[in-house]
């Protein structure tokens, strides 16, 4: 059976390359994060975009072989894995489903919520969920997630050891304070292991093609993942994936989207495919400037919004 063409079929290579060219200019208006030394050294004008469509096509432009760490883009993937392996109740006993107006590493939000993370797209939620991964140590737990992601999707994520060393080289007081509140609320049972696991999974790394590929787990009706889990992850990406800017981009882009502080961005186009962008400079919220620009061009031109 030949799957019917998707909305991406209208895309031309010239169009995609033109947008990447414009995106490189926008990238200069953003800032590199300064709290992870290797991310601070990234080349500001690197831009990559990869699209995988459900009819089996791939569309690529920019530095397609450039690997990058997923950072917070791992959060929806962690959530999907745990929903599939531990089940709905175990996951949502540990983390909420409501959006937050606070930044991704907000301790104030966690304190207001008495140690119950508001959603899985915040650091607090992901640190609490990372503690559910099977295995004794951060490295084993990360490996369990990595192997599952690669087997389920055919992507080829690896652990970026240099990035992990860089993450560890500066103490992240915000994440540590979050983990201590989680410990007191009995959401995690060990601060060091939970942080170490979280740091490991943030350093899973791949190309834009790998990221788009894994996105198909959330886009296709007969993926190896359960539709009810896909729906939950997509809804949380739409409402919480771009942190406090999520509402605005739900209107402007209209796709479940998750960003990471490395400049990674993943958007799901349910029933059509997945889009991955990479460009390391960020806006004030911590979202990739050029990545969001590319997504806006794609969604508006190809009419990709889930809201029609
Ligand atoms: N927004 C992000 O990508 C956050 C991930 C990063 N490792 C941190 O904890 O700060």
Coordinates of C-alpha atoms and ligand atoms in Angstrom, one line a residue:
X1 CA 0.0 0.0 0.0
X2 CA 1.3 3.4 -0.9
X3 CA 0.6 5.9 1.9
X4 CA -1.1 9.0 0.7
X5 CA 1.1 12.1 0.3
X6 CA 1.3 14.5 3.3
X7 CA 1.1 18.3 3.4
X8 CA 4.9 18.3 3.2
X9 CA 4.7 17.2 -0.4
X10 CA 4.1 20.9 -1.3
X11 CA 7.5 21.8 0.1
X12 CA 10.4 22.6 -2.2
X13 CA 14.1 22.4 -1.5
X14 CA 14.6 26.0 -2.6
X15 CA 11.9 27.2 -0.1
X16 CA 13.5 25.3 2.7
X17 CA 17.0 26.5 1.9
X18 CA 15.8 30.1 1.6
X19 CA 14.3 29.9 5.1
X20 CA 17.4 28.4 6.5
X21 CA 19.3 31.4 5.0
X22 CA 17.0 33.9 6.7
X23 CA 17.1 31.8 9.9
X24 CA 20.9 32.3 10.1
X25 CA 20.4 36.0 10.2
X26 CA 17.7 35.8 12.9
X27 CA 20.0 33.5 14.9
X28 CA 22.3 36.5 15.5
X29 CA 19.7 38.3 17.5
X30 CA 19.6 35.5 20.1
X31 CA 22.0 34.6 23.0
X32 CA 23.9 31.5 23.8
X33 CA 23.2 30.1 27.2
X34 CA 26.1 30.7 29.6
X35 CA 25.6 28.1 32.3
X36 CA 26.8 25.1 30.3
X37 CA 30.3 26.0 28.9
X38 CA 30.1 23.8 25.8
X39 CA 26.7 25.4 24.8
X40 CA 28.2 28.8 25.3
X41 CA 30.8 27.9 22.7
X42 CA 28.4 26.8 20.0
X43 CA 28.6 28.5 16.6
X44 CA 25.7 30.9 16.5
X45 CA 24.9 30.6 12.9
X46 CA 24.6 26.9 12.7
X47 CA 21.1 26.0 11.5
X48 CA 19.7 22.6 10.6
X49 CA 16.2 21.4 9.8
X50 CA 14.9 17.9 9.2
X51 CA 11.4 16.7 8.4
X52 CA 10.2 13.2 8.3
X53 CA 6.8 12.6 6.8
X54 CA 4.5 9.6 7.3
X55 CA 4.6 8.8 3.6
X56 CA 8.2 8.0 4.0
X57 CA 9.9 11.2 2.7
X58 CA 12.6 13.2 4.3
X59 CA 13.4 16.9 3.8
X60 CA 16.6 18.4 5.0
X61 CA 18.5 21.7 4.9
X62 CA 21.4 23.4 6.7
X63 CA 24.0 21.5 8.6
X64 CA 22.3 18.2 8.5
X65 CA 25.1 16.2 10.0
X66 CA 25.5 18.5 13.0
X67 CA 24.9 16.6 16.2
X68 CA 23.4 18.4 19.2
X69 CA 22.4 17.5 22.8
X70 CA 18.6 17.1 23.3
X71 CA 18.6 18.9 26.6
X72 CA 14.9 19.6 27.5
X73 CA 13.7 18.0 24.2
X74 CA 14.3 14.7 26.0
X75 CA 11.4 15.5 28.4
X76 CA 8.5 14.4 26.1
X77 CA 10.5 11.4 25.1
X78 CA 11.1 10.5 28.8
X79 CA 7.4 11.0 29.4
X80 CA 6.4 8.7 26.5
X81 CA 8.8 6.0 27.6
X82 CA 7.5 6.0 31.2
X83 CA 3.8 6.1 30.1
X84 CA 4.5 3.0 27.9
X85 CA 6.6 1.1 30.5
X86 CA 5.2 2.2 33.9
X87 CA 1.6 3.3 32.9
X88 CA -0.5 6.3 33.3
X89 CA -1.2 6.2 37.1
X90 CA 2.4 5.8 38.1
X91 CA 3.5 8.8 35.9
X92 CA 0.7 11.2 36.8
X93 CA 0.9 10.3 40.5
X94 CA 4.3 11.9 40.3
X95 CA 3.8 14.9 38.0
X96 CA 1.0 17.3 37.1
X97 CA -0.5 18.3 33.8
X98 CA -1.0 22.1 34.1
X99 CA 0.9 24.8 32.3
X100 CA 3.2 27.2 34.2
X101 CA 3.9 30.9 33.8
X102 CA 7.3 30.5 35.4
X103 CA 10.6 29.6 33.8
X104 CA 11.7 26.0 33.2
X105 CA 13.9 25.9 36.4
X106 CA 11.6 27.8 38.7
X107 CA 11.8 26.8 42.3
X108 CA 9.0 29.2 43.2
X109 CA 6.6 27.3 41.1
X110 CA 7.5 24.0 42.8
X111 CA 7.2 25.6 46.2
X112 CA 3.7 27.0 45.3
X113 CA 2.8 23.5 44.3
X114 CA 4.2 22.0 47.5
X115 CA 6.8 19.9 45.8
X116 CA 4.4 18.4 43.2
X117 CA 5.9 19.3 39.8
X118 CA 3.3 21.2 37.8
X119 CA 4.1 19.5 34.5
X120 CA 6.7 17.1 32.9
X121 CA 8.2 19.8 30.6
X122 CA 9.7 21.7 33.6
X123 CA 13.0 20.7 35.1
X124 CA 11.1 19.7 38.3
X125 CA 8.8 17.4 36.5
X126 CA 11.6 15.8 34.4
X127 CA 13.9 15.3 37.5
X128 CA 11.0 13.6 39.3
X129 CA 10.3 11.4 36.2
X130 CA 14.0 10.6 35.6
X131 CA 14.0 9.0 39.0
X132 CA 11.5 6.4 37.7
X133 CA 13.8 5.1 35.0
X134 CA 14.9 1.5 35.6
X135 CA 18.5 1.0 36.8
X136 CA 20.6 1.9 39.8
X137 CA 22.7 4.7 38.4
X138 CA 22.3 7.7 36.2
X139 CA 24.3 6.1 33.4
X140 CA 22.2 2.8 33.5
X141 CA 19.0 4.7 33.6
X142 CA 20.0 6.9 30.6
X143 CA 21.0 3.8 28.7
X144 CA 17.6 2.2 29.2
X145 CA 15.9 5.3 27.7
X146 CA 18.4 5.6 24.9
X147 CA 18.1 1.9 23.9
X148 CA 14.3 2.1 23.9
X149 CA 14.2 5.3 21.9
X150 CA 16.5 3.9 19.3
X151 CA 14.8 0.6 19.0
X152 CA 11.3 2.0 18.9
X153 CA 12.1 4.7 16.3
X154 CA 15.2 3.6 14.4
X155 CA 17.0 6.8 15.4
X156 CA 20.6 6.7 16.6
X157 CA 21.0 8.7 19.7
X158 CA 24.3 8.5 21.7
X159 CA 25.3 9.9 25.0
X160 CA 27.5 13.0 24.5
X161 CA 30.2 12.5 27.2
X162 CA 31.9 15.8 26.5
X163 CA 28.6 17.6 27.0
X164 CA 27.9 15.7 30.2
X165 CA 31.3 16.7 31.6
X166 CA 30.5 20.3 30.7
X167 CA 27.1 20.1 32.4
X168 CA 28.8 18.7 35.5
X169 CA 31.6 21.3 35.4
X170 CA 29.4 24.1 36.9
X171 CA 27.1 23.5 39.8
X172 CA 23.5 24.0 38.8
X173 CA 22.1 25.4 42.0
X174 CA 18.6 25.8 40.6
X175 CA 18.3 22.1 39.7
X176 CA 19.8 21.1 43.0
X177 CA 17.3 23.2 45.0
X178 CA 14.5 21.7 42.9
X179 CA 15.7 18.1 43.7
X180 CA 15.9 18.9 47.4
X181 CA 12.3 20.0 47.4
X182 CA 11.4 16.9 45.5
X183 CA 13.2 14.8 48.1
X184 CA 11.3 16.4 51.0
X185 CA 8.0 15.8 49.1
X186 CA 9.0 12.2 48.6
X187 CA 8.9 12.5 44.8
X188 CA 12.4 11.2 44.6
X189 CA 14.4 9.2 47.1
X190 CA 18.0 10.4 46.3
X191 CA 19.0 13.9 45.2
X192 CA 22.4 12.9 43.6
X193 CA 21.0 10.0 41.6
X194 CA 18.0 11.9 40.3
X195 CA 20.2 14.8 39.2
X196 CA 22.8 12.6 37.7
X197 CA 20.1 10.7 35.7
X198 CA 18.5 14.0 34.6
X199 CA 21.9 15.3 33.5
X200 CA 22.7 12.2 31.6
X201 CA 19.4 12.1 29.6
X202 CA 19.8 15.8 28.7
X203 CA 23.0 14.9 27.0
X204 CA 21.6 12.3 24.7
X205 CA 22.6 13.6 21.3
X206 CA 21.7 13.1 17.7
X207 CA 21.2 15.0 14.4
X208 CA 18.1 16.8 13.3
X209 CA 17.3 13.7 11.2
X210 CA 17.4 11.5 14.4
X211 CA 15.1 14.0 16.2
X212 CA 12.6 14.1 13.5
X213 CA 12.7 10.3 13.3
X214 CA 11.9 9.8 17.0
X215 CA 9.1 12.4 16.6
X216 CA 7.3 10.0 14.4
X217 CA 6.6 7.9 17.5
X218 CA 4.2 10.8 18.4
X219 CA 2.9 11.5 15.0
X220 CA 1.7 8.2 13.5
X221 CA -1.6 6.5 14.2
X222 CA 0.0 3.0 14.3
X223 CA 3.3 3.8 16.0
X224 CA 4.5 1.2 18.5
X225 CA 3.2 3.6 21.2
X226 CA -0.4 3.7 22.5
X227 CA -2.6 6.5 21.1
X228 CA -3.7 7.6 24.5
X229 CA 0.0 8.1 25.5
X230 CA 0.7 10.0 22.2
X231 CA -2.3 12.2 22.9
X232 CA -1.1 13.0 26.5
X233 CA 2.4 13.8 25.4
X234 CA 1.3 15.9 22.4
X235 CA -1.1 17.9 24.5
X236 CA 1.5 18.6 27.2
X237 CA 4.0 19.7 24.5
X238 CA 1.4 22.1 23.1
X239 CA 0.5 23.6 26.4
X240 CA 3.8 23.4 28.3
X241 CA 6.6 22.6 25.8
X242 CA 7.8 26.1 25.2
X243 CA 7.5 27.0 28.9
X244 CA 5.8 30.3 29.6
X245 CA 5.7 31.1 25.8
X246 CA 3.6 27.9 25.1
X247 CA 0.3 29.7 24.9
X248 CA 1.6 32.3 22.4
X249 CA 3.1 29.7 20.2
X250 CA 0.0 27.5 20.3
X251 CA -1.6 30.4 18.5
X252 CA 1.3 31.2 16.2
X253 CA 2.4 27.7 15.3
X254 CA -0.4 25.4 16.5
X255 CA 1.7 22.3 16.9
X256 CA 2.9 20.3 19.9
X257 CA 6.5 21.6 20.2
X258 CA 9.4 21.1 22.7
X259 CA 12.5 23.2 23.0
X260 CA 15.8 22.6 24.7
X261 CA 18.5 25.0 25.9
X262 CA 20.9 23.5 23.3
X263 CA 18.7 25.2 20.6
X264 CA 17.0 21.9 19.7
X265 CA 13.3 22.0 18.8
X266 CA 10.9 19.2 17.9
X267 CA 7.4 19.7 16.5
X268 CA 4.8 16.9 16.0
X269 CA 2.4 17.2 13.1
X270 CA -0.1 14.5 14.0
X271 CA -1.0 12.2 11.1
X272 CA 1.6 14.0 8.9
X273 CA 5.1 13.8 10.3
X274 CA 7.6 15.5 12.6
X275 CA 9.9 18.5 12.2
X276 CA 13.2 19.0 14.0
X277 CA 15.2 22.2 14.0
X278 CA 18.5 23.1 15.5
X279 CA 20.0 26.6 16.0
X280 CA 21.8 27.3 19.3
X281 CA 20.9 30.9 20.0
X282 CA 17.9 31.5 22.3
X283 CA 15.3 34.1 23.1
X284 CA 14.6 35.3 26.7
X285 CA 12.4 32.2 27.4
X286 CA 15.1 29.8 26.4
X287 CA 13.7 28.8 23.0
X288 CA 15.7 28.7 19.8
X289 CA 15.1 31.9 17.8
X290 CA 15.9 30.6 14.4
X291 CA 14.1 27.3 15.1
X292 CA 10.9 29.1 16.0
X293 CA 11.3 31.2 12.8
X294 CA 11.6 28.1 10.7
X295 CA 8.6 26.5 12.4
X296 CA 6.5 29.6 11.7
X297 CA 7.4 29.6 8.0
X298 CA 6.7 25.9 7.6
X299 CA 3.4 25.9 9.5
X300 CA 2.0 29.0 7.8
X301 CA 3.1 28.0 4.3
X302 CA 2.0 24.3 4.5
X303 CA -1.0 24.9 6.8
X304 CA 0.3 22.4 9.4
X305 CA -1.5 23.7 12.5
X306 CA -3.5 21.0 14.3
X307 CA -6.3 23.5 14.4
X308 CA -6.6 23.7 10.7
Ligands
LIG1 N1 15.7 24.0 29.1 C1 16.5 23.0 29.1 O1 16.9 22.5 28.1 C2 17.1 22.6 30.5 C3 18.0 21.5 30.4 C4 19.3 21.7 31.1 N2 20.0 20.5 31.3 C5 19.0 22.3 32.5 O2 18.6 21.6 33.4 O3 19.1 23.5 32.7

